[in-house]
């Protein structure tokens, strides 16, 4: 295992065409399908970052901002923004693209935590996150701030 890995080492982007089998009766993406895509993309980002198998430990609050309509392309983007000893925090964003019109919009966002596993299935240490340029630092800082705000909103709702 390397001592450090960069945010861009983890960056992952997947695309999915929304077909009828993944839609509800309104012709829009099923929430569970979108969550499935997000979990896969996040896991790939975590595995790329640490070079080990990773399993989902948690997923924060999910915001479904806008629907994805049948025939649109879902673009799922993930990157590591924080690490613990064996855990990796990943921000996952989804946007919809209309390939006919060339338009796109945000649809979903969440934060996932993955745990890295060794060959025996035991949690194993992960590299420290390095953000060697301004773009990577800005992505990390934005994700940290957004997660903090999201957690504060939960606390505010409880109080």
JSON list of N, CA and C in Angstrom, two decimals, residues 86-149:
[
{"chain": "A", "resi": 86, "resn": "UNK", "atom": "N", "xyz": [-9.12, 2.82, 8.35]},
{"chain": "A", "resi": 86, "resn": "UNK", "atom": "CA", "xyz": [-9.51, 1.80, 7.38]},
{"chain": "A", "resi": 86, "resn": "UNK", "atom": "C", "xyz": [-10.71, 2.25, 6.55]},
{"chain": "A", "resi": 87, "resn": "UNK", "atom": "N", "xyz": [-11.19, 3.46, 6.81]},
{"chain": "A", "resi": 87, "resn": "UNK", "atom": "CA", "xyz": [-12.40, 3.93, 6.12]},
{"chain": "A", "resi": 87, "resn": "UNK", "atom": "C", "xyz": [-12.08, 5.00, 5.09]},
{"chain": "A", "resi": 88, "resn": "UNK", "atom": "N", "xyz": [-12.97, 5.09, 4.11]},
{"chain": "A", "resi": 88, "resn": "UNK", "atom": "CA", "xyz": [-12.81, 6.02, 3.00]},
{"chain": "A", "resi": 88, "resn": "UNK", "atom": "C", "xyz": [-14.16, 6.70, 2.78]},
{"chain": "A", "resi": 89, "resn": "UNK", "atom": "N", "xyz": [-14.18, 8.04, 2.84]},
{"chain": "A", "resi": 89, "resn": "UNK", "atom": "CA", "xyz": [-15.40, 8.79, 2.58]},
{"chain": "A", "resi": 89, "resn": "UNK", "atom": "C", "xyz": [-15.41, 9.25, 1.13]},
{"chain": "A", "resi": 90, "resn": "UNK", "atom": "N", "xyz": [-16.53, 9.00, 0.47]},
{"chain": "A", "resi": 90, "resn": "UNK", "atom": "CA", "xyz": [-16.66, 9.27, -0.96]},
{"chain": "A", "resi": 90, "resn": "UNK", "atom": "C", "xyz": [-17.89, 10.13, -1.21]},
{"chain": "A", "resi": 91, "resn": "UNK", "atom": "N", "xyz": [-17.73, 11.18, -2.00]},
{"chain": "A", "resi": 91, "resn": "UNK", "atom": "CA", "xyz": [-18.87, 11.98, -2.44]},
{"chain": "A", "resi": 91, "resn": "UNK", "atom": "C", "xyz": [-19.32, 11.43, -3.78]},
{"chain": "A", "resi": 92, "resn": "UNK", "atom": "N", "xyz": [-20.63, 11.24, -3.91]},
{"chain": "A", "resi": 92, "resn": "UNK", "atom": "CA", "xyz": [-21.20, 10.72, -5.15]},
{"chain": "A", "resi": 92, "resn": "UNK", "atom": "C", "xyz": [-22.27, 11.69, -5.64]},
{"chain": "A", "resi": 93, "resn": "UNK", "atom": "N", "xyz": [-22.12, 12.14, -6.87]},
{"chain": "A", "resi": 93, "resn": "UNK", "atom": "CA", "xyz": [-23.09, 13.03, -7.52]},
{"chain": "A", "resi": 93, "resn": "UNK", "atom": "C", "xyz": [-23.65, 12.34, -8.75]},
{"chain": "A", "resi": 94, "resn": "UNK", "atom": "N", "xyz": [-24.90, 12.62, -9.04]},
{"chain": "A", "resi": 94, "resn": "UNK", "atom": "CA", "xyz": [-25.53, 12.11, -10.26]},
{"chain": "A", "resi": 94, "resn": "UNK", "atom": "C", "xyz": [-26.13, 13.29, -11.00]},
{"chain": "A", "resi": 95, "resn": "UNK", "atom": "N", "xyz": [-25.96, 13.28, -12.31]},
{"chain": "A", "resi": 95, "resn": "UNK", "atom": "CA", "xyz": [-26.62, 14.27, -13.15]},
{"chain": "A", "resi": 95, "resn": "UNK", "atom": "C", "xyz": [-27.27, 13.56, -14.33]},
{"chain": "A", "resi": 96, "resn": "UNK", "atom": "N", "xyz": [-28.31, 14.17, -14.87]},
{"chain": "A", "resi": 96, "resn": "UNK", "atom": "CA", "xyz": [-29.00, 13.63, -16.04]},
{"chain": "A", "resi": 96, "resn": "UNK", "atom": "C", "xyz": [-28.60, 14.44, -17.26]},
{"chain": "A", "resi": 97, "resn": "UNK", "atom": "N", "xyz": [-28.39, 13.74, -18.36]},
{"chain": "A", "resi": 97, "resn": "UNK", "atom": "CA", "xyz": [-28.10, 14.40, -19.63]},
{"chain": "A", "resi": 97, "resn": "UNK", "atom": "C", "xyz": [-29.16, 14.00, -20.64]},
{"chain": "A", "resi": 98, "resn": "UNK", "atom": "N", "xyz": [-29.67, 14.96, -21.35]},
{"chain": "A", "resi": 98, "resn": "UNK", "atom": "CA", "xyz": [-30.55, 14.69, -22.48]},
{"chain": "A", "resi": 98, "resn": "UNK", "atom": "C", "xyz": [-29.68, 14.72, -23.72]},
{"chain": "A", "resi": 99, "resn": "UNK", "atom": "N", "xyz": [-29.35, 13.55, -24.29]},
{"chain": "A", "resi": 99, "resn": "UNK", "atom": "CA", "xyz": [-28.40, 13.54, -25.40]},
{"chain": "A", "resi": 99, "resn": "UNK", "atom": "C", "xyz": [-28.95, 14.22, -26.67]},
{"chain": "A", "resi": 100, "resn": "UNK", "atom": "N", "xyz": [-30.27, 14.33, -26.78]},
{"chain": "A", "resi": 100, "resn": "UNK", "atom": "CA", "xyz": [-30.85, 14.96, -27.97]},
{"chain": "A", "resi": 100, "resn": "UNK", "atom": "C", "xyz": [-30.74, 16.48, -27.90]},
{"chain": "A", "resi": 101, "resn": "UNK", "atom": "N", "xyz": [-30.91, 17.02, -26.70]},
{"chain": "A", "resi": 101, "resn": "UNK", "atom": "CA", "xyz": [-30.90, 18.48, -26.53]},
{"chain": "A", "resi": 101, "resn": "UNK", "atom": "C", "xyz": [-29.56, 19.02, -26.05]},
{"chain": "A", "resi": 102, "resn": "UNK", "atom": "N", "xyz": [-28.70, 18.13, -25.54]},
{"chain": "A", "resi": 102, "resn": "UNK", "atom": "CA", "xyz": [-27.42, 18.57, -25.01]},
{"chain": "A", "resi": 102, "resn": "UNK", "atom": "C", "xyz": [-27.55, 19.27, -23.68]},
{"chain": "A", "resi": 103, "resn": "UNK", "atom": "N", "xyz": [-28.65, 19.03, -22.96]},
{"chain": "A", "resi": 103, "resn": "UNK", "atom": "CA", "xyz": [-28.87, 19.67, -21.66]},
{"chain": "A", "resi": 103, "resn": "UNK", "atom": "C", "xyz": [-28.52, 18.70, -20.54]},
{"chain": "A", "resi": 104, "resn": "UNK", "atom": "N", "xyz": [-28.12, 19.24, -19.39]},
{"chain": "A", "resi": 104, "resn": "UNK", "atom": "CA", "xyz": [-27.85, 18.40, -18.23]},
{"chain": "A", "resi": 104, "resn": "UNK", "atom": "C", "xyz": [-28.27, 19.13, -16.96]},
{"chain": "A", "resi": 105, "resn": "UNK", "atom": "N", "xyz": [-28.56, 18.33, -15.90]},
{"chain": "A", "resi": 105, "resn": "UNK", "atom": "CA", "xyz": [-28.95, 18.91, -14.62]},
{"chain": "A", "resi": 105, "resn": "UNK", "atom": "C", "xyz": [-28.56, 17.95, -13.50]},
{"chain": "A", "resi": 106, "resn": "UNK", "atom": "N", "xyz": [-28.34, 18.52, -12.32]},
{"chain": "A", "resi": 106, "resn": "UNK", "atom": "CA", "xyz": [-28.07, 17.70, -11.13]},
{"chain": "A", "resi": 106, "resn": "UNK", "atom": "C", "xyz": [-29.32, 16.93, -10.76]},
{"chain": "A", "resi": 107, "resn": "UNK", "atom": "N", "xyz": [-29.14, 15.68, -10.30]},
{"chain": "A", "resi": 107, "resn": "UNK", "atom": "CA", "xyz": [-30.30, 14.90, -9.89]},
{"chain": "A", "resi": 107, "resn": "UNK", "atom": "C", "xyz": [-30.20, 14.35, -8.47]},
{"chain": "A", "resi": 108, "resn": "UNK", "atom": "N", "xyz": [-29.02, 13.92, -8.07]},
{"chain": "A", "resi": 108, "resn": "UNK", "atom": "CA", "xyz": [-28.89, 13.23, -6.79]},
{"chain": "A", "resi": 108, "resn": "UNK", "atom": "C", "xyz": [-27.50, 13.44, -6.23]},
{"chain": "A", "resi": 109, "resn": "UNK", "atom": "N", "xyz": [-27.40, 13.46, -4.89]},
{"chain": "A", "resi": 109, "resn": "UNK", "atom": "CA", "xyz": [-26.10, 13.55, -4.25]},
{"chain": "A", "resi": 109, "resn": "UNK", "atom": "C", "xyz": [-26.14, 12.85, -2.90]},
{"chain": "A", "resi": 110, "resn": "UNK", "atom": "N", "xyz": [-25.01, 12.29, -2.49]},
{"chain": "A", "resi": 110, "resn": "UNK", "atom": "CA", "xyz": [-24.89, 11.69, -1.16]},
{"chain": "A", "resi": 110, "resn": "UNK", "atom": "C", "xyz": [-23.42, 11.45, -0.84]},
{"chain": "A", "resi": 111, "resn": "UNK", "atom": "N", "xyz": [-23.19, 11.07, 0.41]},
{"chain": "A", "resi": 111, "resn": "UNK", "atom": "CA", "xyz": [-21.85, 10.73, 0.89]},
{"chain": "A", "resi": 111, "resn": "UNK", "atom": "C", "xyz": [-21.88, 9.29, 1.38]},
{"chain": "A", "resi": 112, "resn": "UNK", "atom": "N", "xyz": [-20.90, 8.52, 0.97]},
{"chain": "A", "resi": 112, "resn": "UNK", "atom": "CA", "xyz": [-20.77, 7.12, 1.35]},
{"chain": "A", "resi": 112, "resn": "UNK", "atom": "C", "xyz": [-19.49, 6.93, 2.15]},
{"chain": "A", "resi": 113, "resn": "UNK", "atom": "N", "xyz": [-19.50, 5.97, 3.05]},
{"chain": "A", "resi": 113, "resn": "UNK", "atom": "CA", "xyz": [-18.29, 5.54, 3.74]},
{"chain": "A", "resi": 113, "resn": "UNK", "atom": "C", "xyz": [-18.07, 4.08, 3.41]},
{"chain": "A", "resi": 114, "resn": "UNK", "atom": "N", "xyz": [-16.86, 3.77, 2.98]},
{"chain": "A", "resi": 114, "resn": "UNK", "atom": "CA", "xyz": [-16.47, 2.40, 2.65]},
{"chain": "A", "resi": 114, "resn": "UNK", "atom": "C", "xyz": [-15.35, 1.98, 3.59]},
{"chain": "A", "resi": 115, "resn": "UNK", "atom": "N", "xyz": [-15.23, 0.68, 3.79]},
{"chain": "A", "resi": 115, "resn": "UNK", "atom": "CA", "xyz": [-14.13, 0.11, 4.59]},
{"chain": "A", "resi": 115, "resn": "UNK", "atom": "C", "xyz": [-13.31, -0.76, 3.66]},
{"chain": "A", "resi": 116, "resn": "UNK", "atom": "N", "xyz": [-11.99, -0.57, 3.68]},
{"chain": "A", "resi": 116, "resn": "UNK", "atom": "CA", "xyz": [-11.07, -1.37, 2.88]},
{"chain": "A", "resi": 116, "resn": "UNK", "atom": "C", "xyz": [-10.82, -2.71, 3.58]},
{"chain": "A", "resi": 117, "resn": "UNK", "atom": "N", "xyz": [-10.79, -3.77, 2.78]},
{"chain": "A", "resi": 117, "resn": "UNK", "atom": "CA", "xyz": [-10.56, -5.12, 3.31]},
{"chain": "A", "resi": 117, "resn": "UNK", "atom": "C", "xyz": [-9.34, -5.75, 2.67]},
{"chain": "A", "resi": 118, "resn": "UNK", "atom": "N", "xyz": [-8.60, -6.52, 3.47]},
{"chain": "A", "resi": 118, "resn": "UNK", "atom": "CA", "xyz": [-7.47, -7.28, 2.92]},
{"chain": "A", "resi": 118, "resn": "UNK", "atom": "C", "xyz": [-7.99, -8.59, 2.31]},
{"chain": "A", "resi": 119, "resn": "UNK", "atom": "N", "xyz": [-7.07, -9.45, 1.90]},
{"chain": "A", "resi": 119, "resn": "UNK", "atom": "CA", "xyz": [-7.44, -10.70, 1.24]},
{"chain": "A", "resi": 119, "resn": "UNK", "atom": "C", "xyz": [-8.26, -11.63, 2.14]},
{"chain": "A", "resi": 120, "resn": "UNK", "atom": "N", "xyz": [-8.14, -11.46, 3.45]},
{"chain": "A", "resi": 120, "resn": "UNK", "atom": "CA", "xyz": [-8.88, -12.29, 4.40]},
{"chain": "A", "resi": 120, "resn": "UNK", "atom": "C", "xyz": [-10.21, -11.68, 4.80]},
{"chain": "A", "resi": 121, "resn": "UNK", "atom": "N", "xyz": [-10.55, -10.52, 4.24]},
{"chain": "A", "resi": 121, "resn": "UNK", "atom": "CA", "xyz": [-11.80, -9.86, 4.59]},
{"chain": "A", "resi": 121, "resn": "UNK", "atom": "C", "xyz": [-11.73, -9.06, 5.87]},
{"chain": "A", "resi": 122, "resn": "UNK", "atom": "N", "xyz": [-10.52, -8.75, 6.31]},
{"chain": "A", "resi": 122, "resn": "UNK", "atom": "CA", "xyz": [-10.31, -7.97, 7.54]},
{"chain": "A", "resi": 122, "resn": "UNK", "atom": "C", "xyz": [-10.05, -6.52, 7.18]},
{"chain": "A", "resi": 123, "resn": "UNK", "atom": "N", "xyz": [-10.65, -5.56, 7.92]},
{"chain": "A", "resi": 123, "resn": "UNK", "atom": "CA", "xyz": [-10.35, -4.15, 7.63]},
{"chain": "A", "resi": 123, "resn": "UNK", "atom": "C", "xyz": [-8.85, -3.90, 7.63]},
{"chain": "A", "resi": 124, "resn": "UNK", "atom": "N", "xyz": [-8.42, -3.12, 6.66]},
{"chain": "A", "resi": 124, "resn": "UNK", "atom": "CA", "xyz": [-6.99, -2.86, 6.47]},
{"chain": "A", "resi": 124, "resn": "UNK", "atom": "C", "xyz": [-6.75, -1.36, 6.30]},
{"chain": "A", "resi": 125, "resn": "UNK", "atom": "N", "xyz": [-5.59, -0.86, 6.73]},
{"chain": "A", "resi": 125, "resn": "UNK", "atom": "CA", "xyz": [-5.31, 0.58, 6.61]},
{"chain": "A", "resi": 125, "resn": "UNK", "atom": "C", "xyz": [-5.35, 1.06, 5.16]},
{"chain": "A", "resi": 126, "resn": "UNK", "atom": "N", "xyz": [-5.73, 2.33, 5.02]},
{"chain": "A", "resi": 126, "resn": "UNK", "atom": "CA", "xyz": [-5.82, 2.96, 3.70]},
{"chain": "A", "resi": 126, "resn": "UNK", "atom": "C", "xyz": [-4.81, 4.11, 3.63]},
{"chain": "A", "resi": 127, "resn": "UNK", "atom": "N", "xyz": [-4.45, 4.52, 2.41]},
{"chain": "A", "resi": 127, "resn": "UNK", "atom": "CA", "xyz": [-3.52, 5.65, 2.27]},
{"chain": "A", "resi": 127, "resn": "UNK", "atom": "C", "xyz": [-4.13, 6.95, 2.79]},
{"chain": "A", "resi": 128, "resn": "UNK", "atom": "N", "xyz": [-3.27, 7.90, 3.08]},
{"chain": "A", "resi": 128, "resn": "UNK", "atom": "CA", "xyz": [-3.73, 9.25, 3.39]},
{"chain": "A", "resi": 128, "resn": "UNK", "atom": "C", "xyz": [-4.11, 9.93, 2.08]},
{"chain": "A", "resi": 129, "resn": "UNK", "atom": "N", "xyz": [-5.07, 10.84, 2.15]},
{"chain": "A", "resi": 129, "resn": "UNK", "atom": "CA", "xyz": [-5.51, 11.58, 0.97]},
{"chain": "A", "resi": 129, "resn": "UNK", "atom": "C", "xyz": [-4.57, 12.75, 0.71]},
{"chain": "A", "resi": 130, "resn": "UNK", "atom": "N", "xyz": [-4.11, 12.85, -0.54]},
{"chain": "A", "resi": 130, "resn": "UNK", "atom": "CA", "xyz": [-3.27, 13.96, -0.97]},
{"chain": "A", "resi": 130, "resn": "UNK", "atom": "C", "xyz": [-4.01, 14.72, -2.07]},
{"chain": "A", "resi": 131, "resn": "UNK", "atom": "N", "xyz": [-4.05, 16.03, -1.95]},
{"chain": "A", "resi": 131, "resn": "UNK", "atom": "CA", "xyz": [-4.66, 16.89, -2.96]},
{"chain": "A", "resi": 131, "resn": "UNK", "atom": "C", "xyz": [-3.60, 17.86, -3.45]},
{"chain": "A", "resi": 132, "resn": "UNK", "atom": "N", "xyz": [-2.79, 17.44, -4.43]},
{"chain": "A", "resi": 132, "resn": "UNK", "atom": "CA", "xyz": [-1.59, 18.20, -4.80]},
{"chain": "A", "resi": 132, "resn": "UNK", "atom": "C", "xyz": [-1.83, 19.46, -5.62]},
{"chain": "A", "resi": 133, "resn": "UNK", "atom": "N", "xyz": [-3.08, 19.70, -6.07]},
{"chain": "A", "resi": 133, "resn": "UNK", "atom": "CA", "xyz": [-3.30, 20.93, -6.82]},
{"chain": "A", "resi": 133, "resn": "UNK", "atom": "C", "xyz": [-4.58, 21.61, -6.35]},
{"chain": "A", "resi": 134, "resn": "UNK", "atom": "N", "xyz": [-4.78, 22.83, -6.82]},
{"chain": "A", "resi": 134, "resn": "UNK", "atom": "CA", "xyz": [-5.91, 23.64, -6.36]},
{"chain": "A", "resi": 134, "resn": "UNK", "atom": "C", "xyz": [-7.26, 23.01, -6.69]},
{"chain": "A", "resi": 135, "resn": "UNK", "atom": "N", "xyz": [-7.39, 22.37, -7.85]},
{"chain": "A", "resi": 135, "resn": "UNK", "atom": "CA", "xyz": [-8.66, 21.76, -8.24]},
{"chain": "A", "resi": 135, "resn": "UNK", "atom": "C", "xyz": [-9.04, 20.62, -7.28]},
{"chain": "A", "resi": 136, "resn": "UNK", "atom": "N", "xyz": [-8.07, 19.78, -6.95]},
{"chain": "A", "resi": 136, "resn": "UNK", "atom": "CA", "xyz": [-8.34, 18.68, -6.03]},
{"chain": "A", "resi": 136, "resn": "UNK", "atom": "C", "xyz": [-8.63, 19.20, -4.63]},
{"chain": "A", "resi": 137, "resn": "UNK", "atom": "N", "xyz": [-7.90, 20.22, -4.20]},
{"chain": "A", "resi": 137, "resn": "UNK", "atom": "CA", "xyz": [-8.15, 20.82, -2.89]},
{"chain": "A", "resi": 137, "resn": "UNK", "atom": "C", "xyz": [-9.56, 21.42, -2.83]},
{"chain": "A", "resi": 138, "resn": "UNK", "atom": "N", "xyz": [-9.97, 22.07, -3.91]},
{"chain": "A", "resi": 138, "resn": "UNK", "atom": "CA", "xyz": [-11.29, 22.69, -3.95]},
{"chain": "A", "resi": 138, "resn": "UNK", "atom": "C", "xyz": [-12.40, 21.64, -3.90]},
{"chain": "A", "resi": 139, "resn": "UNK", "atom": "N", "xyz": [-12.22, 20.53, -4.62]},
{"chain": "A", "resi": 139, "resn": "UNK", "atom": "CA", "xyz": [-13.21, 19.44, -4.57]},
{"chain": "A", "resi": 139, "resn": "UNK", "atom": "C", "xyz": [-13.32, 18.87, -3.16]},
{"chain": "A", "resi": 140, "resn": "UNK", "atom": "N", "xyz": [-12.16, 18.62, -2.54]},
{"chain": "A", "resi": 140, "resn": "UNK", "atom": "CA", "xyz": [-12.15, 18.08, -1.17]},
{"chain": "A", "resi": 140, "resn": "UNK", "atom": "C", "xyz": [-12.81, 19.05, -0.20]},
{"chain": "A", "resi": 141, "resn": "UNK", "atom": "N", "xyz": [-12.42, 20.32, -0.26]},
{"chain": "A", "resi": 141, "resn": "UNK", "atom": "CA", "xyz": [-12.96, 21.30, 0.66]},
{"chain": "A", "resi": 141, "resn": "UNK", "atom": "C", "xyz": [-14.47, 21.47, 0.48]},
{"chain": "A", "resi": 142, "resn": "UNK", "atom": "N", "xyz": [-14.91, 21.49, -0.76]},
{"chain": "A", "resi": 142, "resn": "UNK", "atom": "CA", "xyz": [-16.34, 21.62, -1.04]},
{"chain": "A", "resi": 142, "resn": "UNK", "atom": "C", "xyz": [-17.12, 20.43, -0.49]},
{"chain": "A", "resi": 143, "resn": "UNK", "atom": "N", "xyz": [-16.60, 19.22, -0.69]},
{"chain": "A", "resi": 143, "resn": "UNK", "atom": "CA", "xyz": [-17.27, 18.02, -0.18]},
{"chain": "A", "resi": 143, "resn": "UNK", "atom": "C", "xyz": [-17.31, 18.03, 1.34]},
{"chain": "A", "resi": 144, "resn": "UNK", "atom": "N", "xyz": [-16.21, 18.40, 1.98]},
{"chain": "A", "resi": 144, "resn": "UNK", "atom": "CA", "xyz": [-16.19, 18.48, 3.44]},
{"chain": "A", "resi": 144, "resn": "UNK", "atom": "C", "xyz": [-17.23, 19.47, 3.96]},
{"chain": "A", "resi": 145, "resn": "UNK", "atom": "N", "xyz": [-17.26, 20.64, 3.36]},
{"chain": "A", "resi": 145, "resn": "UNK", "atom": "CA", "xyz": [-18.20, 21.68, 3.79]},
{"chain": "A", "resi": 145, "resn": "UNK", "atom": "C", "xyz": [-19.64, 21.24, 3.56]},
{"chain": "A", "resi": 146, "resn": "UNK", "atom": "N", "xyz": [-19.90, 20.65, 2.41]},
{"chain": "A", "resi": 146, "resn": "UNK", "atom": "CA", "xyz": [-21.26, 20.20, 2.11]},
{"chain": "A", "resi": 146, "resn": "UNK", "atom": "C", "xyz": [-21.71, 19.11, 3.08]},
{"chain": "A", "resi": 147, "resn": "UNK", "atom": "N", "xyz": [-20.81, 18.18, 3.41]},
{"chain": "A", "resi": 147, "resn": "UNK", "atom": "CA", "xyz": [-21.17, 17.13, 4.36]},
{"chain": "A", "resi": 147, "resn": "UNK", "atom": "C", "xyz": [-21.41, 17.73, 5.75]},
{"chain": "A", "resi": 148, "resn": "UNK", "atom": "N", "xyz": [-20.56, 18.64, 6.17]},
{"chain": "A", "resi": 148, "resn": "UNK", "atom": "CA", "xyz": [-20.77, 19.30, 7.46]},
{"chain": "A", "resi": 148, "resn": "UNK", "atom": "C", "xyz": [-22.12, 20.00, 7.51]},
{"chain": "A", "resi": 149, "resn": "UNK", "atom": "N", "xyz": [-22.46, 20.70, 6.44]},
{"chain": "A", "resi": 149, "resn": "UNK", "atom": "CA", "xyz": [-23.75, 21.40, 6.38]},
{"chain": "A", "resi": 149, "resn": "UNK", "atom": "C", "xyz": [-24.90, 20.41, 6.43]}
]
